DNA sequence: TGTACATCAGTGAACGCGCGTTCACTGATGTAC
DNA sequence: TGTACATCAGTGAACGCGCGTTCACTGATGTAC
């Protein structure tokens, strides 16, 4: 019983790796050349055609590699952050008190997630650099794929916020919106983070500032009871 | 007394226009070809060399065109919005009351500015599209130039906020940060706004949501007097 | 178990094409005296 | 005011080069009987 196609052709992975490396430098998948990639991979120029029928096909292969290396790990990361910090979700849901407890957790999870996130960025510089570049790059197909990824990541975040009960006082709709904005902004910050070594701490700080203030504002717009609001804001100030 | 170089060579402007048009389509200045631009401009391929010594030089020329068409008008726009709405800044600065008055104005200016901004975006689709693209594009020189522009725009915004006294209760440092984040995020939204005609209202709404909530959160993080905070948040909720 | 055939990843040579760039030229405008 | 010269934007032909793509080939692995 022979396995069906157990191995991915090694030339194909070589080509993808070479393209990743080159795209990281030149900041564009589309501008890569067939011969250029072959050269970098140490293969014959036309080996390319054994595996891909066009550049866009290679582009998608690269992007899938990139996307796959982002989504699942990011989600796991957030769970880890939550687990390492959170105790049990309180069973009794007396609003004011329950909310305050949640929000304490949220603050810590936010801080921890941001730290883990930027560590993760440094471990996958190609994925993030290419991701950010192609988000507004020259291939409509790749742009679309990456917009979709952002949407997915935002949906993941929103779901986690709900499941982990990090913002029980905020409407689902607002959680969705916040998630999307936060994912986008922090995603954009990633490349800066990779490149501007001296500014890393500042960038992490900015991300935290941004995240917490946006969350605080959203809560403030939705919670109209003065005492509750005062307590919640005090909690976020820490 | 003849004027010194009163006219900009018309071939040069033709080339820049052609390059703008092409870059709008292909979403990359760097990927443009000398011959391609000449063809689009209806000129001989090597007329290019009469005006530019390299593609990067053309790139900078384009970008200056783009930048020039953004900065001043944007600033004027904000002033117009403020003027059309604001009364006099109250001379007496009893905090709670003065702040509330300011914040009422802020809300209206925010809404108005966002509307004017997106109108302006639609009038300058090339500038915004190319701007957003090259912000993370493949030419380091152009990226840098655009990062600088973002910084300038953010500084303009921060200064306007200060001069117009839109956020007197927030520290200068926070105003700077908010400005930068807002400029970036709304800049990124511009391309979506141009392309996704059906989503325009939603995008404007999202921009407003984002702006107001971020501002609200920043105020909430800095104003610790409960009564004052409650009043201010009520004002922002509108 | 052995033989014949098919499939597949990779090679090397060759193609025609469009590219960037250079050169020598033109004709219009500006400048010196 | 007129003449001679310089400058400048634009032309057209020509170059060599690297590109994408195709073709016929090779040798290894898988499959049928």
mmCIF file of C-alpha atoms in Angstrom, chain A residues 38-191:
data_model
loop_
_atom_site.group_PDB
_atom_site.id
_atom_site.type_symbol
_atom_site.label_atom_id
_atom_site.label_comp_id
_atom_site.label_asym_id
_atom_site.label_seq_id
_atom_site.Cartn_x
_atom_site.Cartn_y
_atom_site.Cartn_z
ATOM 1 C CA UNK A 38 15.297 29.775 -10.624
ATOM 2 C CA UNK A 39 18.730 31.268 -10.146
ATOM 3 C CA UNK A 40 18.140 31.909 -6.444
ATOM 4 C CA UNK A 41 16.839 28.356 -6.018
ATOM 5 C CA UNK A 42 19.810 26.905 -7.901
ATOM 6 C CA UNK A 43 17.550 25.371 -10.498
ATOM 7 C CA UNK A 44 17.097 25.541 -14.232
ATOM 8 C CA UNK A 45 15.000 28.553 -15.275
ATOM 9 C CA UNK A 46 12.241 26.465 -16.738
ATOM 10 C CA UNK A 47 11.853 24.108 -13.797
ATOM 11 C CA UNK A 48 9.450 26.829 -12.746
ATOM 12 C CA UNK A 49 7.003 25.632 -15.383
ATOM 13 C CA UNK A 50 6.984 22.115 -13.961
ATOM 14 C CA UNK A 51 5.226 23.502 -10.898
ATOM 15 C CA UNK A 52 3.514 26.730 -11.757
ATOM 16 C CA UNK A 53 1.749 27.936 -14.835
ATOM 17 C CA UNK A 54 2.083 31.625 -13.999
ATOM 18 C CA UNK A 55 3.555 34.067 -11.529
ATOM 19 C CA UNK A 56 0.200 34.623 -9.911
ATOM 20 C CA UNK A 57 0.067 30.914 -9.139
ATOM 21 C CA UNK A 58 3.416 31.120 -7.407
ATOM 22 C CA UNK A 59 2.181 34.244 -5.669
ATOM 23 C CA UNK A 60 -0.782 32.398 -4.254
ATOM 24 C CA UNK A 61 1.431 29.518 -3.151
ATOM 25 C CA UNK A 62 3.670 31.962 -1.323
ATOM 26 C CA UNK A 63 0.744 33.733 0.202
ATOM 27 C CA UNK A 64 -0.791 30.509 1.426
ATOM 28 C CA UNK A 65 2.513 29.740 3.052
ATOM 29 C CA UNK A 66 2.447 33.185 4.619
ATOM 30 C CA UNK A 67 -1.171 32.988 5.702
ATOM 31 C CA UNK A 68 -0.834 29.495 7.103
ATOM 32 C CA UNK A 69 2.088 30.626 9.188
ATOM 33 C CA UNK A 70 0.028 33.469 10.649
ATOM 34 C CA UNK A 71 -3.489 32.491 11.469
ATOM 35 C CA UNK A 72 -3.274 29.414 13.648
ATOM 36 C CA UNK A 73 -0.204 30.458 15.645
ATOM 37 C CA UNK A 74 -1.705 33.871 16.328
ATOM 38 C CA UNK A 75 -4.823 32.347 17.686
ATOM 39 C CA UNK A 76 -2.918 29.886 19.847
ATOM 40 C CA UNK A 77 -0.844 32.724 21.115
ATOM 41 C CA UNK A 78 -3.877 34.645 22.318
ATOM 42 C CA UNK A 79 -5.242 31.556 24.034
ATOM 43 C CA UNK A 80 -1.945 30.989 25.749
ATOM 44 C CA UNK A 81 -1.890 34.564 26.942
ATOM 45 C CA UNK A 82 -5.417 34.270 28.273
ATOM 46 C CA UNK A 83 -4.798 30.916 29.949
ATOM 47 C CA UNK A 84 -1.601 32.007 31.599
ATOM 48 C CA UNK A 85 -3.324 34.979 33.123
ATOM 49 C CA UNK A 86 -6.976 34.316 33.617
ATOM 50 C CA UNK A 87 -8.489 32.508 36.519
ATOM 51 C CA UNK A 88 -11.943 31.129 36.070
ATOM 52 C CA UNK A 89 -14.607 33.294 34.564
ATOM 53 C CA UNK A 90 -16.807 34.228 37.507
ATOM 54 C CA UNK A 91 -20.061 32.308 37.465
ATOM 55 C CA UNK A 92 -22.132 35.060 39.036
ATOM 56 C CA UNK A 93 -22.644 37.925 36.716
ATOM 57 C CA UNK A 94 -23.410 40.910 38.821
ATOM 58 C CA UNK A 95 -22.645 43.488 36.138
ATOM 59 C CA UNK A 96 -20.481 46.071 37.815
ATOM 60 C CA UNK A 97 -18.330 43.581 39.647
ATOM 61 C CA UNK A 98 -18.189 40.990 36.900
ATOM 62 C CA UNK A 99 -17.283 43.628 34.382
ATOM 63 C CA UNK A 100 -14.498 44.974 36.500
ATOM 64 C CA UNK A 101 -13.059 41.496 36.950
ATOM 65 C CA UNK A 102 -13.236 40.878 33.223
ATOM 66 C CA UNK A 103 -11.585 44.143 32.430
ATOM 67 C CA UNK A 104 -8.684 43.501 34.764
ATOM 68 C CA UNK A 105 -8.076 40.315 32.865
ATOM 69 C CA UNK A 106 -8.466 42.141 29.561
ATOM 70 C CA UNK A 107 -5.754 44.602 30.441
ATOM 71 C CA UNK A 108 -3.304 41.865 31.239
ATOM 72 C CA UNK A 109 -4.247 39.768 28.236
ATOM 73 C CA UNK A 110 -3.833 42.817 26.004
ATOM 74 C CA UNK A 111 -0.377 43.546 27.314
ATOM 75 C CA UNK A 112 0.704 39.934 27.148
ATOM 76 C CA UNK A 113 -0.772 39.362 23.698
ATOM 77 C CA UNK A 114 0.966 42.410 22.310
ATOM 78 C CA UNK A 115 4.306 41.229 23.656
ATOM 79 C CA UNK A 116 3.824 37.715 22.302
ATOM 80 C CA UNK A 117 2.594 39.104 19.018
ATOM 81 C CA UNK A 118 5.681 41.173 18.392
ATOM 82 C CA UNK A 119 7.911 38.288 19.396
ATOM 83 C CA UNK A 120 6.071 36.240 16.839
ATOM 84 C CA UNK A 121 6.564 38.973 14.251
ATOM 85 C CA UNK A 122 10.314 38.769 14.724
ATOM 86 C CA UNK A 123 10.215 35.017 14.203
ATOM 87 C CA UNK A 124 8.395 35.412 10.885
ATOM 88 C CA UNK A 125 9.770 38.536 9.292
ATOM 89 C CA UNK A 126 9.187 37.378 5.710
ATOM 90 C CA UNK A 127 5.575 36.496 6.326
ATOM 91 C CA UNK A 128 4.789 39.865 7.866
ATOM 92 C CA UNK A 129 6.814 41.969 5.490
ATOM 93 C CA UNK A 130 5.354 40.321 2.429
ATOM 94 C CA UNK A 131 1.910 40.299 3.972
ATOM 95 C CA UNK A 132 1.911 44.030 4.623
ATOM 96 C CA UNK A 133 3.446 44.790 1.251
ATOM 97 C CA UNK A 134 1.020 42.742 -0.780
ATOM 98 C CA UNK A 135 -1.955 44.055 1.165
ATOM 99 C CA UNK A 136 -1.583 47.168 -0.963
ATOM 100 C CA UNK A 137 0.611 45.610 -3.640
ATOM 101 C CA UNK A 138 0.198 45.393 -7.365
ATOM 102 C CA UNK A 139 -1.583 42.072 -7.747
ATOM 103 C CA UNK A 140 -5.345 42.360 -7.264
ATOM 104 C CA UNK A 141 -5.561 38.632 -6.595
ATOM 105 C CA UNK A 142 -3.027 38.784 -3.776
ATOM 106 C CA UNK A 143 -4.542 41.948 -2.348
ATOM 107 C CA UNK A 144 -7.870 40.244 -2.152
ATOM 108 C CA UNK A 145 -6.387 37.171 -0.518
ATOM 109 C CA UNK A 146 -4.734 39.313 2.128
ATOM 110 C CA UNK A 147 -7.803 41.444 2.777
ATOM 111 C CA UNK A 148 -9.542 38.133 3.376
ATOM 112 C CA UNK A 149 -6.854 37.122 5.817
ATOM 113 C CA UNK A 150 -7.214 40.362 7.727
ATOM 114 C CA UNK A 151 -10.933 39.710 7.902
ATOM 115 C CA UNK A 152 -10.305 36.203 9.193
ATOM 116 C CA UNK A 153 -7.829 37.360 11.787
ATOM 117 C CA UNK A 154 -10.263 40.044 12.916
ATOM 118 C CA UNK A 155 -13.039 37.474 13.177
ATOM 119 C CA UNK A 156 -10.764 35.225 15.229
ATOM 120 C CA UNK A 157 -9.971 38.076 17.564
ATOM 121 C CA UNK A 158 -13.611 39.031 17.928
ATOM 122 C CA UNK A 159 -14.550 35.446 18.699
ATOM 123 C CA UNK A 160 -11.795 35.115 21.262
ATOM 124 C CA UNK A 161 -12.891 38.320 22.939
ATOM 125 C CA UNK A 162 -16.366 36.901 23.170
ATOM 126 C CA UNK A 163 -15.412 33.414 24.334
ATOM 127 C CA UNK A 164 -12.870 34.625 26.843
ATOM 128 C CA UNK A 165 -15.374 37.243 27.929
ATOM 129 C CA UNK A 166 -12.905 40.060 27.717
ATOM 130 C CA UNK A 167 -15.392 42.790 26.876
ATOM 131 C CA UNK A 168 -18.787 41.666 28.144
ATOM 132 C CA UNK A 169 -19.999 45.237 28.435
ATOM 133 C CA UNK A 170 -19.482 46.033 24.755
ATOM 134 C CA UNK A 171 -21.918 45.170 21.962
ATOM 135 C CA UNK A 172 -20.986 42.456 19.480
ATOM 136 C CA UNK A 173 -21.047 44.949 16.683
ATOM 137 C CA UNK A 174 -18.492 47.184 18.363
ATOM 138 C CA UNK A 175 -16.279 44.212 19.192
ATOM 139 C CA UNK A 176 -16.208 43.367 15.493
ATOM 140 C CA UNK A 177 -15.287 46.881 14.521
ATOM 141 C CA UNK A 178 -12.601 47.237 17.146
ATOM 142 C CA UNK A 179 -11.123 43.882 16.160
ATOM 143 C CA UNK A 180 -10.814 44.866 12.556
ATOM 144 C CA UNK A 181 -9.230 48.204 13.262
ATOM 145 C CA UNK A 182 -6.825 46.788 15.805
ATOM 146 C CA UNK A 183 -5.720 43.925 13.570
ATOM 147 C CA UNK A 184 -5.093 46.284 10.690
ATOM 148 C CA UNK A 185 -3.209 48.855 12.677
ATOM 149 C CA UNK A 186 -1.030 46.361 14.512
ATOM 150 C CA UNK A 187 -0.410 44.463 11.309
ATOM 151 C CA UNK A 188 0.828 47.676 9.731
ATOM 152 C CA UNK A 189 3.064 48.327 12.718
ATOM 153 C CA UNK A 190 4.747 44.936 12.284
ATOM 154 C CA UNK A 191 7.041 45.969 9.469
#
